GROMACS .gro file of C-alpha atoms in nm:
model
  309
    1MET     CA    1  -0.407   1.834  -0.687
    2SER     CA    2  -0.780   1.830  -0.737
    3GLY     CA    3  -0.750   1.612  -1.046
    4HIS     CA    4  -0.581   1.327  -0.859
    5ILE     CA    5  -0.796   1.017  -0.818
    6PRO     CA    6  -0.690   0.778  -0.539
    7VAL     CA    7  -0.709   0.417  -0.656
    8LEU     CA    8  -0.993   0.203  -0.514
    9LEU     CA    9  -1.072   0.482  -0.269
   10ASN     CA   10  -1.428   0.381  -0.178
   11GLU     CA   11  -1.333   0.016  -0.139
   12CYS     CA   12  -1.037   0.100   0.088
   13ILE     CA   13  -1.246   0.322   0.313
   14GLU     CA   14  -1.522   0.063   0.333
   15TYR     CA   15  -1.294  -0.227   0.419
   16LEU     CA   16  -1.082  -0.032   0.670
   17ASN     CA   17  -1.401  -0.012   0.878
   18ILE     CA   18  -1.286   0.317   1.032
   19LYS     CA   19  -1.372   0.399   1.392
   20PRO     CA   20  -1.387   0.771   1.478
   21ASP     CA   21  -1.157   0.720   1.776
   22GLY     CA   22  -0.927   0.469   1.606
   23VAL     CA   23  -0.560   0.491   1.513
   24TYR     CA   24  -0.467   0.421   1.150
   25VAL     CA   25  -0.163   0.405   0.924
   26ASP     CA   26  -0.143   0.518   0.563
   27GLY     CA   27   0.192   0.366   0.473
   28THR     CA   28   0.207   0.524   0.127
   29LEU     CA   29   0.088   0.883   0.167
   30GLY     CA   30   0.145   0.991  -0.194
   31MET     CA   31  -0.080   1.286  -0.278
   32GLY     CA   32  -0.285   1.233   0.036
   33GLY     CA   33  -0.612   1.123  -0.121
   34HIS     CA   34  -0.658   0.809   0.089
   35SER     CA   35  -0.533   0.989   0.400
   36GLU     CA   36  -0.781   1.273   0.356
   37GLU     CA   37  -1.077   1.036   0.349
   38ILE     CA   38  -0.953   0.854   0.657
   39LEU     CA   39  -0.905   1.182   0.842
   40LYS     CA   40  -1.256   1.299   0.754
   41ARG     CA   41  -1.391   1.001   0.946
   42LEU     CA   42  -1.184   1.053   1.261
   43THR     CA   43  -1.294   1.261   1.559
   44THR     CA   44  -1.060   1.181   1.845
   45GLY     CA   45  -0.864   0.928   1.639
   46ARG     CA   46  -0.520   0.960   1.482
   47LEU     CA   47  -0.354   0.890   1.148
   48ILE     CA   48   0.014   0.810   1.092
   49ALA     CA   49   0.099   0.882   0.726
   50ILE     CA   50   0.432   0.760   0.585
   51ASP     CA   51   0.611   0.828   0.257
   52ARG     CA   52   0.970   0.790   0.143
   53ASP     CA   53   0.932   1.074  -0.110
   54ALA     CA   54   1.015   1.408   0.056
   55GLU     CA   55   0.822   1.596  -0.212
   56ALA     CA   56   0.512   1.389  -0.139
   57VAL     CA   57   0.547   1.460   0.233
   58GLU     CA   58   0.563   1.834   0.170
   59ARG     CA   59   0.281   1.839  -0.086
   60ALA     CA   60   0.042   1.621   0.112
   61GLY     CA   61   0.125   1.809   0.430
   62ARG     CA   62  -0.020   2.124   0.276
   63ARG     CA   63  -0.328   1.939   0.156
   64LEU     CA   64  -0.394   1.780   0.493
   65ALA     CA   65  -0.321   2.088   0.704
   66PRO     CA   66  -0.687   2.120   0.819
   67TRP     CA   67  -0.647   1.790   1.005
   68ALA     CA   68  -0.300   1.856   1.149
   69GLY     CA   69  -0.422   1.801   1.504
   70ARG     CA   70  -0.486   1.431   1.445
   71LEU     CA   71  -0.219   1.365   1.181
   72SER     CA   72   0.147   1.268   1.207
   73ILE     CA   73   0.338   1.265   0.876
   74VAL     CA   74   0.662   1.066   0.868
   75HIS     CA   75   0.928   1.087   0.598
   76GLY     CA   76   1.032   0.724   0.597
   77ASN     CA   77   1.003   0.384   0.436
   78PHE     CA   78   0.719   0.148   0.526
   79ARG     CA   79   0.977  -0.129   0.547
   80ASP     CA   80   1.064   0.033   0.884
   81LEU     CA   81   0.701   0.023   1.001
   82GLY     CA   82   0.780  -0.127   1.340
   83ALA     CA   83   1.040   0.135   1.426
   84ILE     CA   84   0.812   0.415   1.302
   85LEU     CA   85   0.525   0.299   1.523
   86ASP     CA   86   0.761   0.266   1.819
   87GLU     CA   87   0.874   0.627   1.765
   88GLN     CA   88   0.509   0.732   1.762
   89GLY     CA   89   0.450   0.549   2.092
   90LEU     CA   90   0.211   0.298   1.936
   91ALA     CA   91   0.212  -0.073   2.016
   92ALA     CA   92  -0.077  -0.149   1.780
   93VAL     CA   93  -0.324   0.031   1.553
   94ASP     CA   94  -0.679  -0.022   1.427
   95GLY     CA   95  -0.602  -0.038   1.057
   96MET     CA   96  -0.338   0.004   0.789
   97LEU     CA   97  -0.346   0.092   0.420
   98PHE     CA   98  -0.064   0.050   0.169
   99ASP     CA   99  -0.090   0.159  -0.196
  100LEU     CA  100   0.218   0.008  -0.360
  101GLY     CA  101   0.187   0.191  -0.691
  102VAL     CA  102   0.397   0.474  -0.828
  103SER     CA  103   0.222   0.803  -0.748
  104SER     CA  104   0.086   1.033  -1.018
  105PRO     CA  105   0.348   1.306  -0.959
  106GLN     CA  106   0.628   1.054  -0.989
  107LEU     CA  107   0.490   0.951  -1.329
  108ASP     CA  108   0.382   1.294  -1.448
  109GLU     CA  109   0.675   1.506  -1.333
  110THR     CA  110   0.917   1.440  -1.617
  111GLU     CA  111   1.235   1.507  -1.424
  112ARG     CA  112   1.173   1.210  -1.192
  113GLY     CA  113   1.256   0.970  -1.477
  114PHE     CA  114   0.985   0.711  -1.402
  115SER     CA  115   0.805   0.734  -1.736
  116TYR     CA  116   0.905   0.575  -2.064
  117MET     CA  117   0.680   0.823  -2.248
  118SER     CA  118   0.888   1.139  -2.202
  119ASP     CA  119   1.256   1.226  -2.191
  120ALA     CA  120   1.429   1.280  -1.857
  121PRO     CA  121   1.750   1.189  -1.675
  122LEU     CA  122   1.760   0.824  -1.568
  123ASP     CA  123   1.661   0.855  -1.203
  124MET     CA  124   1.351   0.662  -1.076
  125ARG     CA  125   1.432   0.720  -0.709
  126MET     CA  126   1.129   0.746  -0.483
  127ASP     CA  127   1.356   0.903  -0.222
  128SER     CA  128   1.585   1.152  -0.395
  129SER     CA  129   1.836   1.124  -0.109
  130ASP     CA  130   1.911   0.760  -0.197
  131ASN     CA  131   2.249   0.703  -0.357
  132MET     CA  132   2.157   0.458  -0.632
  133ASP     CA  133   1.954   0.568  -0.932
  134ALA     CA  134   1.852   0.413  -1.263
  135TRP     CA  135   2.156   0.560  -1.439
  136PHE     CA  136   2.388   0.362  -1.212
  137ILE     CA  137   2.206   0.035  -1.279
  138VAL     CA  138   2.194   0.084  -1.655
  139ASN     CA  139   2.551   0.207  -1.694
  140ARG     CA  140   2.740   0.030  -1.416
  141TRP     CA  141   2.576  -0.298  -1.326
  142PRO     CA  142   2.713  -0.616  -1.493
  143ARG     CA  143   2.515  -0.740  -1.792
  144GLU     CA  144   2.423  -1.060  -1.607
  145LYS     CA  145   2.276  -0.866  -1.315
  146ILE     CA  146   2.071  -0.645  -1.546
  147GLU     CA  147   1.942  -0.956  -1.725
  148ARG     CA  148   1.839  -1.107  -1.394
  149ILE     CA  149   1.634  -0.809  -1.277
  150LEU     CA  150   1.469  -0.770  -1.617
  151ARG     CA  151   1.368  -1.136  -1.602
  152ASP     CA  152   1.279  -1.160  -1.233
  153TYR     CA  153   1.135  -0.814  -1.163
  154GLY     CA  154   0.996  -0.726  -1.505
  155GLU     CA  155   0.905  -1.077  -1.622
  156GLU     CA  156   1.057  -0.967  -1.951
  157ARG     CA  157   1.096  -1.264  -2.187
  158HIS     CA  158   1.357  -1.078  -2.394
  159ALA     CA  159   1.571  -0.999  -2.089
  160ALA     CA  160   1.890  -1.153  -2.228
  161ARG     CA  161   1.867  -0.962  -2.557
  162ILE     CA  162   1.791  -0.632  -2.388
  163ALA     CA  163   2.069  -0.669  -2.130
  164ALA     CA  164   2.318  -0.755  -2.405
  165ARG     CA  165   2.215  -0.451  -2.610
  166ILE     CA  166   2.247  -0.224  -2.305
  167ALA     CA  167   2.599  -0.361  -2.247
  168GLU     CA  168   2.692  -0.308  -2.613
  169THR     CA  169   2.558   0.046  -2.618
  170ARG     CA  170   2.727   0.164  -2.301
  171GLU     CA  171   3.064   0.051  -2.436
  172GLN     CA  172   3.022   0.325  -2.695
  173ARG     CA  173   2.844   0.589  -2.487
  174GLU     CA  174   2.659   0.644  -2.162
  175ILE     CA  175   2.284   0.588  -2.165
  176LYS     CA  176   2.176   0.910  -1.996
  177THR     CA  177   1.802   0.956  -2.042
  178THR     CA  178   1.478   0.762  -2.035
  179LEU     CA  179   1.413   0.789  -2.409
  180GLU     CA  180   1.769   0.684  -2.488
  181LEU     CA  181   1.703   0.372  -2.282
  182VAL     CA  182   1.369   0.317  -2.457
  183GLU     CA  183   1.543   0.320  -2.795
  184VAL     CA  184   1.805   0.072  -2.673
  185ILE     CA  185   1.532  -0.159  -2.544
  186LYS     CA  186   1.332  -0.137  -2.867
  187SER     CA  187   1.641  -0.203  -3.079
  188ALA     CA  188   1.694  -0.533  -2.895
  189MET     CA  189   1.342  -0.667  -2.933
  190PRO     CA  190   1.212  -0.873  -3.225
  191PRO     CA  191   0.960  -0.705  -3.460
  192ALA     CA  192   0.668  -0.910  -3.324
  193ALA     CA  193   0.730  -0.781  -2.971
  194LEU     CA  194   0.727  -0.422  -3.094
  195ARG     CA  195   0.380  -0.474  -3.238
  196GLU     CA  196   0.228  -0.582  -2.906
  197LYS     CA  197  -0.027  -0.354  -2.739
  198GLN     CA  198   0.192  -0.303  -2.432
  199HIS     CA  199   0.472  -0.049  -2.464
  200PRO     CA  200   0.798  -0.239  -2.533
  201ALA     CA  201   0.980  -0.066  -2.248
  202LYS     CA  202   0.712  -0.113  -1.980
  203ARG     CA  203   0.846  -0.432  -1.825
  204SER     CA  204   1.208  -0.317  -1.831
  205PHE     CA  205   1.125   0.016  -1.667
  206GLN     CA  206   0.925  -0.167  -1.401
  207ALA     CA  207   1.220  -0.393  -1.329
  208ILE     CA  208   1.472  -0.111  -1.304
  209ARG     CA  209   1.240   0.095  -1.081
  210ILE     CA  210   1.192  -0.202  -0.847
  211ALA     CA  211   1.569  -0.253  -0.828
  212VAL     CA  212   1.643   0.116  -0.769
  213ASN     CA  213   1.399   0.137  -0.478
  214ASP     CA  214   1.442  -0.219  -0.344
  215GLU     CA  215   1.064  -0.243  -0.355
  216LEU     CA  216   1.010  -0.615  -0.314
  217ASN     CA  217   1.224  -0.643  -0.003
  218ALA     CA  218   1.034  -0.346   0.140
  219VAL     CA  219   0.700  -0.521   0.078
  220HIS     CA  220   0.832  -0.841   0.239
  221ALA     CA  221   0.945  -0.645   0.545
  222MET     CA  222   0.613  -0.460   0.569
  223MET     CA  223   0.408  -0.781   0.545
  224ASP     CA  224   0.627  -0.942   0.811
  225THR     CA  225   0.558  -0.655   1.052
  226ALA     CA  226   0.213  -0.511   0.979
  227PRO     CA  227  -0.007  -0.802   1.102
  228ASP     CA  228   0.167  -0.807   1.440
  229ARG     CA  229   0.103  -0.435   1.489
  230LEU     CA  230  -0.272  -0.458   1.435
  231LYS     CA  231  -0.521  -0.474   1.719
  232PRO     CA  232  -0.763  -0.770   1.716
  233GLY     CA  233  -1.022  -0.690   1.451
  234GLY     CA  234  -0.791  -0.439   1.285
  235ARG     CA  235  -0.784  -0.439   0.907
  236LEU     CA  236  -0.488  -0.453   0.667
  237CYS     CA  237  -0.557  -0.322   0.314
  238VAL     CA  238  -0.286  -0.354   0.046
  239ILE     CA  239  -0.314  -0.236  -0.315
  240SER     CA  240  -0.061  -0.386  -0.556
  241PHE     CA  241  -0.009  -0.318  -0.926
  242HIS     CA  242   0.196  -0.610  -1.055
  243SER     CA  243   0.205  -0.982  -0.993
  244LEU     CA  244   0.531  -0.986  -0.797
  245GLU     CA  245   0.400  -0.759  -0.522
  246ASP     CA  246   0.057  -0.921  -0.523
  247ARG     CA  247   0.216  -1.263  -0.478
  248ILE     CA  248   0.411  -1.143  -0.173
  249VAL     CA  249   0.096  -1.000  -0.016
  250LYS     CA  250  -0.116  -1.305  -0.101
  251ASN     CA  251   0.140  -1.551   0.037
  252ALA     CA  252   0.200  -1.350   0.355
  253ILE     CA  253  -0.172  -1.345   0.432
  254HIS     CA  254  -0.202  -1.716   0.353
  255ASP     CA  255   0.090  -1.806   0.579
  256ARG     CA  256  -0.076  -1.632   0.874
  257GLU     CA  257  -0.422  -1.762   0.793
  258ASP     CA  258  -0.356  -2.122   0.695
  259GLY     CA  259   0.011  -2.190   0.769
  260CYS     CA  260  -0.030  -2.514   0.959
  261LYS     CA  261   0.230  -2.767   0.841
  262CYS     CA  262   0.067  -3.072   0.997
  263PRO     CA  263  -0.065  -3.354   0.774
  264ARG     CA  264  -0.431  -3.310   0.680
  265GLU     CA  265  -0.520  -3.633   0.856
  266ALA     CA  266  -0.367  -3.520   1.188
  267PRO     CA  267  -0.642  -3.487   1.453
  268VAL     CA  268  -0.480  -3.181   1.617
  269CYS     CA  269  -0.214  -2.928   1.519
  270THR     CA  270   0.127  -3.008   1.661
  271CYS     CA  271   0.343  -2.772   1.452
  272GLY     CA  272   0.267  -2.474   1.674
  273PHE     CA  273   0.088  -2.265   1.410
  274VAL     CA  274  -0.125  -1.981   1.546
  275LYS     CA  275  -0.367  -1.812   1.309
  276THR     CA  276  -0.323  -1.433   1.318
  277LEU     CA  277  -0.501  -1.316   1.001
  278ARG     CA  278  -0.832  -1.380   0.830
  279SER     CA  279  -0.895  -1.292   0.466
  280VAL     CA  280  -1.189  -1.056   0.444
  281THR     CA  281  -1.243  -1.119   0.072
  282ARG     CA  282  -1.178  -1.445  -0.110
  283LYS     CA  283  -1.041  -1.276  -0.422
  284PRO     CA  284  -0.860  -0.946  -0.473
  285ILE     CA  285  -1.082  -0.646  -0.535
  286THR     CA  286  -1.036  -0.465  -0.865
  287ALA     CA  287  -1.156  -0.133  -1.000
  288SER     CA  288  -1.509  -0.092  -1.131
  289GLU     CA  289  -1.578   0.005  -1.491
  290GLU     CA  290  -1.680   0.351  -1.368
  291GLU     CA  291  -1.345   0.398  -1.194
  292LEU     CA  292  -1.152   0.273  -1.495
  293GLU     CA  293  -1.325   0.528  -1.716
  294ALA     CA  294  -1.220   0.806  -1.481
  295ASN     CA  295  -0.875   0.664  -1.395
  296PRO     CA  296  -0.722   0.414  -1.643
  297ARG     CA  297  -0.418   0.377  -1.415
  298ALA     CA  298  -0.636   0.171  -1.182
  299ARG     CA  299  -0.664  -0.109  -1.438
  300SER     CA  300  -0.395  -0.331  -1.287
  301ALA     CA  301  -0.473  -0.250  -0.922
  302LYS     CA  302  -0.559  -0.536  -0.685
  303LEU     CA  303  -0.675  -0.479  -0.329
  304ARG     CA  304  -0.633  -0.755  -0.071
  305VAL     CA  305  -0.787  -0.718   0.274
  306ALA     CA  306  -0.714  -0.918   0.589
  307GLU     CA  307  -0.825  -0.885   0.950
  308ARG     CA  308  -0.627  -0.954   1.266
  309VAL     CA  309  -0.781  -1.236   1.470
   0.00000   0.00000   0.00000
């Protein structure tokens, strides 16, 4: 636990602009690192911490026990943010933080099946009670559907070749484990692709994980809801780790900040647009060199911050 390094921790705490009596949401509790720093700054305030991973809820609950009096932990999905806040009796809050990355335990605990570096059953579920896992996608989905997610979710340029090889292989035998899938992926890729710095299975594993957990739709739902549940002046901080999620966050902020559809030459707005968000930083915030030395997993992290107007 002590070795876990929350991504962009100092930047998140700074930009949340925490008030001691404020109410905040950590929509991706994980190991509780961000939540702990928020709680340390609250006196009469309150934190709602959400995670879809039951193991994360249990683990972080133990870590955050000293602050139990001002903490509510919810086992749920941030896509249901509105309903969760309603259940907590909250119309609006002072700030929200969402770290969209895969948590360290999910990567490091082999049996979860998220990593392409060690052998494990094909799982990749963030919530182990969900019905669909990576095995079902790899062994039961049509080849065309697998090709689509590899292309759209993984931005894998060899999607057609990999999907075809998966289909060929499963006609002979089930693909049961992560390293079996890695070998199938590698066997489909041209030699030049295997020599690239990035692991050949990285994009495919990303795509399958996104499909298993319906991650992009969850981010869309969260970005549709979160701005409306902020108090004026409240901050929304979102950390993303790949371009698909970052694009959703960026576009959602833009649509609420500069979504007027009227012609530029129009003297007044007639389309009915009402600005509800203001970007706090012009560009996404990335990890410092010092953080990257301590935590290489922060390399692809991008933090976007917006404020309710």
